[in-house]
């Protein structure tokens, strides 16, 4: 940028564009609307169940009837949609409860759509919540390794079946999160084979092995019983080009939208994906750790919670995310103008 071309102080005073709120609104280019936000909901069997999640104040494990009330509230707030995570009645090594036609996710889809037929319902597709070992698929072993790991190729068939179960139940968008190689191709083929050509796939294409998932694992009761998920989720220290390769492969295999997870620590990845794949909707997941850290700081009076949360959402949008999955969706939606939302500092 050539300072001579743009001029110098005192003839140039950039504060002129910041002095009045109405001028700040006029020149602002980054906006956040309720329609950009997706609310995660954790669903468990039962009726009238509202079980607090200690590490995520304000969020609960809900039975389908109460999840339906959340769905209705989300629709009334103008949110872009909800994403469902299931806590099943039982767990086993295969995660077979995820494959039941009347399992917890199909039941929740039915309840939410009954309460809010026009609301977009996304379903997370994985096995970590359903397996007794807490990993994202069927376990196997590799030569020379003592500890078992997820068998990628055997897991693909299970993911395909699970996707069809969700689609039959009425899921509007399938969101596979397991980071298995080839999962998008397999899921797309299964959906198309059952006549669900119209159901889009939102791939967790660049999902990093982050420490910020801790509160979620409590919420979804899916902490690994041994080891970790670093053998299939992305290494935070990897070259950013690996994330681009993951995204490119998923798009080639049939993904319609792609996600970067977590959001705030990976704003650079969001921007790279947006720049390298124009026209592809990019989602970002503002994960449980991002939420809980700010909640904890706010509870001590160290931060203005809503102001900080709005700032974080603005930064994620500025980086290039069109869709933000966030635990603040319900809290912040009333603060955002539905018609022409522009965040203005207080």
Coordinates of C-alpha atoms in Angstrom, one line a residue:
X1 CA 0.0 0.0 0.0
X2 CA 1.5 3.3 -1.1
X3 CA 1.2 6.0 1.6
X4 CA 1.9 8.7 -0.9
X5 CA -1.1 7.7 -3.0
X6 CA -3.5 7.7 0.0
X7 CA -2.1 10.9 1.6
X8 CA -0.8 11.6 5.1
X9 CA -1.8 13.1 8.4
X10 CA -3.1 15.7 9.0
X11 CA -5.1 15.7 5.8
X12 CA -5.9 12.0 6.2
X13 CA -7.6 11.1 9.5
X14 CA -9.0 7.6 9.5
X15 CA -10.8 8.3 12.7
X16 CA -13.3 10.3 10.6
X17 CA -14.8 6.9 9.5
X18 CA -15.1 5.8 13.1
X19 CA -16.3 8.9 14.9
X20 CA -20.1 8.4 14.6
X21 CA -22.0 5.1 15.0
X22 CA -24.0 5.9 11.8
X23 CA -20.8 6.3 9.8
X24 CA -19.4 3.0 11.2
X25 CA -22.6 1.3 10.2
X26 CA -22.5 2.8 6.7
X27 CA -18.9 1.6 6.0
X28 CA -19.1 -1.8 7.7
X29 CA -18.7 -4.8 5.4
X30 CA -19.0 -7.7 7.8
X31 CA -22.4 -8.6 9.2
X32 CA -23.8 -11.5 11.2
X33 CA -27.4 -12.5 11.0
X34 CA -29.4 -15.1 12.9
X35 CA -29.7 -17.0 9.5
X36 CA -25.9 -17.5 9.6
X37 CA -26.1 -19.4 12.9
X38 CA -26.8 -23.0 13.6
X39 CA -27.7 -24.3 17.1
X40 CA -26.3 -27.6 18.4
X41 CA -28.8 -29.7 20.3
X42 CA -27.9 -32.8 22.4
X43 CA -30.7 -35.4 22.5
X44 CA -31.1 -38.4 24.7
X45 CA -33.9 -40.9 25.2
X46 CA -36.9 -40.3 27.5
X47 CA -39.6 -37.7 28.0
X48 CA -39.3 -34.4 29.9
X49 CA -35.6 -34.8 30.3
X50 CA -33.5 -31.7 30.7
X51 CA -30.1 -32.7 32.1
X52 CA -27.6 -29.8 32.6
X53 CA -24.2 -30.0 31.0
X54 CA -21.9 -28.8 33.8
X55 CA -19.1 -27.6 31.5
X56 CA -21.4 -25.8 29.2
X57 CA -23.7 -23.5 31.2
X58 CA -27.0 -22.9 29.5
X59 CA -27.0 -26.1 27.6
X60 CA -28.6 -29.4 28.3
X61 CA -29.1 -33.0 27.2
X62 CA -32.7 -33.0 26.1
X63 CA -35.3 -35.6 25.4
X64 CA -36.9 -35.4 21.9
X65 CA -40.0 -33.6 23.2
X66 CA -37.9 -30.8 24.8
X67 CA -35.5 -30.8 21.8
X68 CA -38.7 -30.0 19.7
X69 CA -39.3 -26.9 21.9
X70 CA -35.7 -25.8 21.2
X71 CA -36.3 -26.3 17.5
X72 CA -39.4 -24.2 17.7
X73 CA -37.6 -21.4 19.5
X74 CA -34.7 -21.6 17.0
X75 CA -37.2 -21.1 14.1
X76 CA -38.9 -18.2 15.8
X77 CA -35.5 -16.5 16.4
X78 CA -34.7 -16.8 12.6
X79 CA -31.8 -19.2 13.1
X80 CA -30.3 -20.9 10.0
X81 CA -31.0 -24.3 11.6
X82 CA -30.1 -26.8 14.2
X83 CA -27.7 -29.7 14.3
X84 CA -28.5 -32.8 16.3
X85 CA -26.2 -35.0 18.4
X86 CA -27.5 -38.2 19.9
X87 CA -26.8 -39.9 23.2
X88 CA -28.2 -43.4 22.8
X89 CA -29.9 -45.9 25.1
X90 CA -27.0 -48.3 24.9
X91 CA -23.4 -48.4 23.6
X92 CA -21.5 -51.3 22.1
X93 CA -18.2 -51.8 20.2
X94 CA -19.8 -51.4 16.8
X95 CA -22.1 -48.4 17.7
X96 CA -25.1 -50.4 16.5
X97 CA -27.6 -48.1 18.1
X98 CA -26.7 -45.5 15.5
X99 CA -28.1 -47.7 12.8
X100 CA -31.6 -48.1 14.3
X101 CA -34.4 -46.8 12.2
X102 CA -36.1 -45.7 15.4
X103 CA -33.0 -44.6 17.2
X104 CA -32.5 -41.4 19.1
X105 CA -31.6 -39.2 16.0
X106 CA -34.6 -40.4 13.9
X107 CA -36.9 -39.8 16.9
X108 CA -35.4 -36.3 17.4
X109 CA -35.8 -35.5 13.7
X110 CA -39.4 -36.4 13.8
X111 CA -40.1 -34.4 17.0
X112 CA -38.2 -31.3 15.8
X113 CA -39.8 -31.3 12.3
X114 CA -43.2 -31.7 13.9
X115 CA -42.7 -28.6 16.0
X116 CA -40.9 -26.5 13.4
X117 CA -41.5 -27.9 9.9
X118 CA -39.7 -25.1 8.1
X119 CA -36.6 -25.2 10.2
X120 CA -33.4 -26.7 8.7
X121 CA -32.4 -29.9 10.6
X122 CA -28.8 -31.0 10.2
X123 CA -27.7 -34.3 11.7
X124 CA -24.2 -35.1 12.8
X125 CA -23.0 -38.4 11.4
X126 CA -20.4 -40.3 13.5
X127 CA -20.0 -43.2 15.9
X128 CA -18.1 -41.8 18.9
X129 CA -21.4 -41.1 20.8
X130 CA -22.6 -44.7 20.1
X131 CA -19.5 -46.9 20.6
X132 CA -18.5 -48.2 24.1
X133 CA -14.9 -47.3 23.4
X134 CA -15.7 -43.7 22.3
X135 CA -13.9 -43.8 19.0
X136 CA -15.4 -42.8 15.7
X137 CA -15.8 -46.2 14.1
X138 CA -15.1 -50.0 14.2
X139 CA -11.8 -50.8 15.8
X140 CA -9.1 -52.8 14.2
X141 CA -5.4 -53.3 14.5
X142 CA -2.4 -52.3 12.4
X143 CA 0.8 -54.4 12.2
X144 CA 3.3 -53.4 14.8
X145 CA 0.8 -51.4 16.9
X146 CA -0.3 -52.6 20.3
X147 CA -3.2 -50.3 20.7
X148 CA -6.3 -50.7 18.4
X149 CA -7.3 -48.0 16.0
X150 CA -10.3 -47.2 13.9
X151 CA -10.5 -49.4 10.9
X152 CA -11.2 -46.8 8.2
X153 CA -12.6 -49.1 5.4
X154 CA -14.9 -51.2 7.7
X155 CA -16.3 -48.0 9.2
X156 CA -17.3 -46.6 5.8
X157 CA -20.1 -49.1 5.2
X158 CA -21.5 -48.3 8.7
X159 CA -21.4 -44.6 7.9
X160 CA -23.2 -45.2 4.7
X161 CA -26.0 -47.1 6.5
X162 CA -26.2 -44.5 9.2
X163 CA -26.6 -41.7 6.6
X164 CA -29.5 -43.5 4.9
X165 CA -31.2 -44.0 8.3
X166 CA -31.0 -40.2 8.9
X167 CA -32.2 -39.4 5.4
X168 CA -35.2 -41.7 5.7
X169 CA -36.0 -40.0 9.0
X170 CA -36.1 -36.6 7.2
X171 CA -32.7 -35.1 7.9
X172 CA -32.3 -32.0 5.6
X173 CA -28.4 -32.1 5.7
X174 CA -26.1 -35.0 6.5
X175 CA -22.9 -33.8 8.3
X176 CA -20.3 -36.6 8.6
X177 CA -17.7 -35.7 11.2
X178 CA -15.5 -38.8 11.6
X179 CA -12.6 -37.7 9.3
X180 CA -12.5 -41.2 7.6
X181 CA -10.8 -41.3 4.2
X182 CA -13.4 -41.9 1.5
X183 CA -16.4 -41.2 3.7
X184 CA -18.0 -38.6 1.4
X185 CA -17.8 -40.8 -1.7
X186 CA -19.3 -43.7 0.2
X187 CA -22.1 -41.7 1.9
X188 CA -22.9 -39.9 -1.4
X189 CA -23.2 -43.2 -3.2
X190 CA -25.4 -44.7 -0.5
X191 CA -27.7 -41.7 -0.4
X192 CA -28.0 -41.6 -4.2
X193 CA -28.6 -45.3 -4.3
X194 CA -31.6 -44.9 -2.0
X195 CA -33.1 -42.0 -4.0
X196 CA -31.8 -39.2 -1.7
X197 CA -30.0 -37.3 -4.5
X198 CA -31.5 -34.1 -3.1
X199 CA -30.0 -34.4 0.4
X200 CA -26.8 -32.3 0.7
X201 CA -23.6 -33.3 2.6
X202 CA -21.9 -30.8 4.9
X203 CA -18.5 -32.4 5.5
X204 CA -16.3 -31.8 8.5
X205 CA -13.6 -31.5 5.9
X206 CA -10.9 -29.9 8.0
X207 CA -11.4 -31.1 11.6
X208 CA -8.4 -30.7 13.8
X209 CA -7.5 -32.8 16.8
X210 CA -8.1 -30.0 19.3
X211 CA -8.1 -29.9 23.1
X212 CA -11.1 -27.5 22.8
X213 CA -13.5 -30.4 22.4
X214 CA -13.4 -31.3 26.1
X215 CA -16.8 -29.9 27.1
X216 CA -18.5 -31.4 24.0
X217 CA -17.2 -34.9 25.0
X218 CA -18.9 -34.5 28.4
X219 CA -22.1 -33.2 26.7
X220 CA -22.2 -36.1 24.2
X221 CA -20.7 -38.7 26.6
X222 CA -18.2 -39.6 23.9
X223 CA -14.7 -39.3 25.5
X224 CA -12.3 -42.0 24.1
X225 CA -11.8 -44.8 26.6
X226 CA -8.2 -45.2 25.5
X227 CA -5.8 -43.2 23.4
X228 CA -7.0 -40.2 21.4
X229 CA -8.3 -39.3 17.9
X230 CA -5.0 -37.9 16.5
X231 CA -4.7 -40.8 14.1
X232 CA -7.7 -39.6 12.1
X233 CA -8.3 -36.0 13.0
X234 CA -5.9 -33.3 11.6
X235 CA -2.7 -32.3 13.4
X236 CA -2.9 -28.7 14.5
X237 CA 0.8 -28.3 13.5
X238 CA 0.3 -29.6 10.0
X239 CA 0.9 -27.5 6.9
X240 CA -2.3 -25.6 6.0
X241 CA -2.0 -27.3 2.6
X242 CA -3.2 -30.5 4.2
X243 CA -6.5 -28.9 5.1
X244 CA -6.9 -27.7 1.5
X245 CA -6.2 -31.3 0.3
X246 CA -8.9 -32.6 2.7
X247 CA -11.4 -30.1 1.4
X248 CA -10.5 -30.7 -2.3
X249 CA -10.9 -34.5 -1.8
X250 CA -14.3 -34.1 -0.1
X251 CA -15.6 -31.8 -2.8
X252 CA -14.4 -34.2 -5.5
X253 CA -16.2 -37.0 -3.7
X254 CA -19.5 -35.1 -3.6
X255 CA -19.5 -32.8 -0.6
X256 CA -21.8 -29.8 -1.1
X257 CA -20.6 -27.7 1.8
X258 CA -17.4 -27.9 3.9
X259 CA -16.6 -27.2 7.5
X260 CA -13.5 -26.0 9.4
X261 CA -13.5 -27.0 13.1
X262 CA -12.6 -25.4 15.6
X263 CA -13.3 -21.9 14.4
X264 CA -11.4 -19.2 16.2
X265 CA -7.9 -20.8 16.4
X266 CA -8.2 -21.7 12.7
X267 CA -9.4 -18.5 11.1
X268 CA -6.4 -18.8 8.7
X269 CA -7.8 -22.1 7.4
X270 CA -11.3 -20.7 7.0
X271 CA -9.8 -17.9 4.9
X272 CA -7.7 -20.3 2.8
X273 CA -10.6 -22.5 2.1
X274 CA -12.8 -19.6 1.1
X275 CA -10.2 -18.2 -1.2
X276 CA -9.2 -21.5 -2.8
X277 CA -12.8 -22.8 -3.4
X278 CA -14.9 -19.9 -4.5
X279 CA -18.6 -20.6 -4.6
X280 CA -18.4 -23.4 -2.0
X281 CA -20.3 -22.6 1.2
X282 CA -17.9 -22.7 4.1
X283 CA -19.1 -23.5 7.7
X284 CA -17.1 -23.0 10.9
X285 CA -17.8 -24.8 14.2
X286 CA -17.3 -22.5 17.2
X287 CA -16.7 -25.5 19.5
X288 CA -17.5 -26.2 23.1
X289 CA -14.1 -25.1 24.4
X290 CA -14.4 -21.7 22.7
X291 CA -17.9 -21.3 24.4
X292 CA -16.9 -22.6 27.8
X293 CA -13.7 -20.5 28.1
X294 CA -15.6 -17.3 27.5
X295 CA -18.5 -18.4 29.8
X296 CA -15.9 -19.1 32.6
X297 CA -14.2 -15.7 32.1
X298 CA -17.5 -13.9 32.1
X299 CA -18.6 -15.6 35.3
X300 CA -15.6 -14.1 37.0
X301 CA -16.4 -10.6 35.6
X302 CA -13.3 -10.6 33.5
X303 CA -15.1 -10.1 30.1
X304 CA -18.4 -8.8 28.8
X305 CA -19.7 -12.1 27.6
X306 CA -22.2 -11.0 24.9
X307 CA -19.9 -8.2 23.6
X308 CA -17.0 -10.7 23.3
X309 CA -19.2 -13.4 21.7
X310 CA -20.5 -11.0 19.1
X311 CA -16.9 -9.9 18.3
X312 CA -15.8 -13.6 17.9
X313 CA -18.7 -14.3 15.5
X314 CA -17.8 -11.2 13.5
X315 CA -14.2 -12.4 13.2
X316 CA -15.4 -15.8 12.0
X317 CA -17.6 -14.2 9.4
X318 CA -14.8 -11.9 8.3
X319 CA -12.5 -14.9 7.8
X320 CA -15.0 -16.3 5.3
X321 CA -17.5 -18.5 7.0
X322 CA -21.1 -18.3 5.7
X323 CA -22.4 -20.7 8.4
X324 CA -21.4 -20.7 12.0
X325 CA -22.4 -23.5 14.3
X326 CA -22.3 -21.9 17.7
X327 CA -23.6 -22.6 21.3
X328 CA -24.4 -18.8 21.5
X329 CA -27.0 -19.0 18.7
X330 CA -30.1 -18.6 20.9
X331 CA -28.5 -16.0 23.2
X332 CA -27.2 -13.8 20.5
X333 CA -29.9 -14.0 17.9
X334 CA -32.1 -11.4 19.6
X335 CA -29.2 -8.9 19.4
X336 CA -28.9 -9.3 15.7
X337 CA -31.2 -7.4 13.3
X338 CA -32.9 -10.0 11.1
X339 CA -33.3 -7.7 8.1
X340 CA -29.9 -5.9 7.8
X341 CA -27.7 -7.1 10.6
X342 CA -24.5 -5.1 11.2
X343 CA -22.7 -5.5 14.5
X344 CA -21.9 -2.1 16.1
X345 CA -19.6 -1.9 19.1
X346 CA -21.3 -0.7 22.3

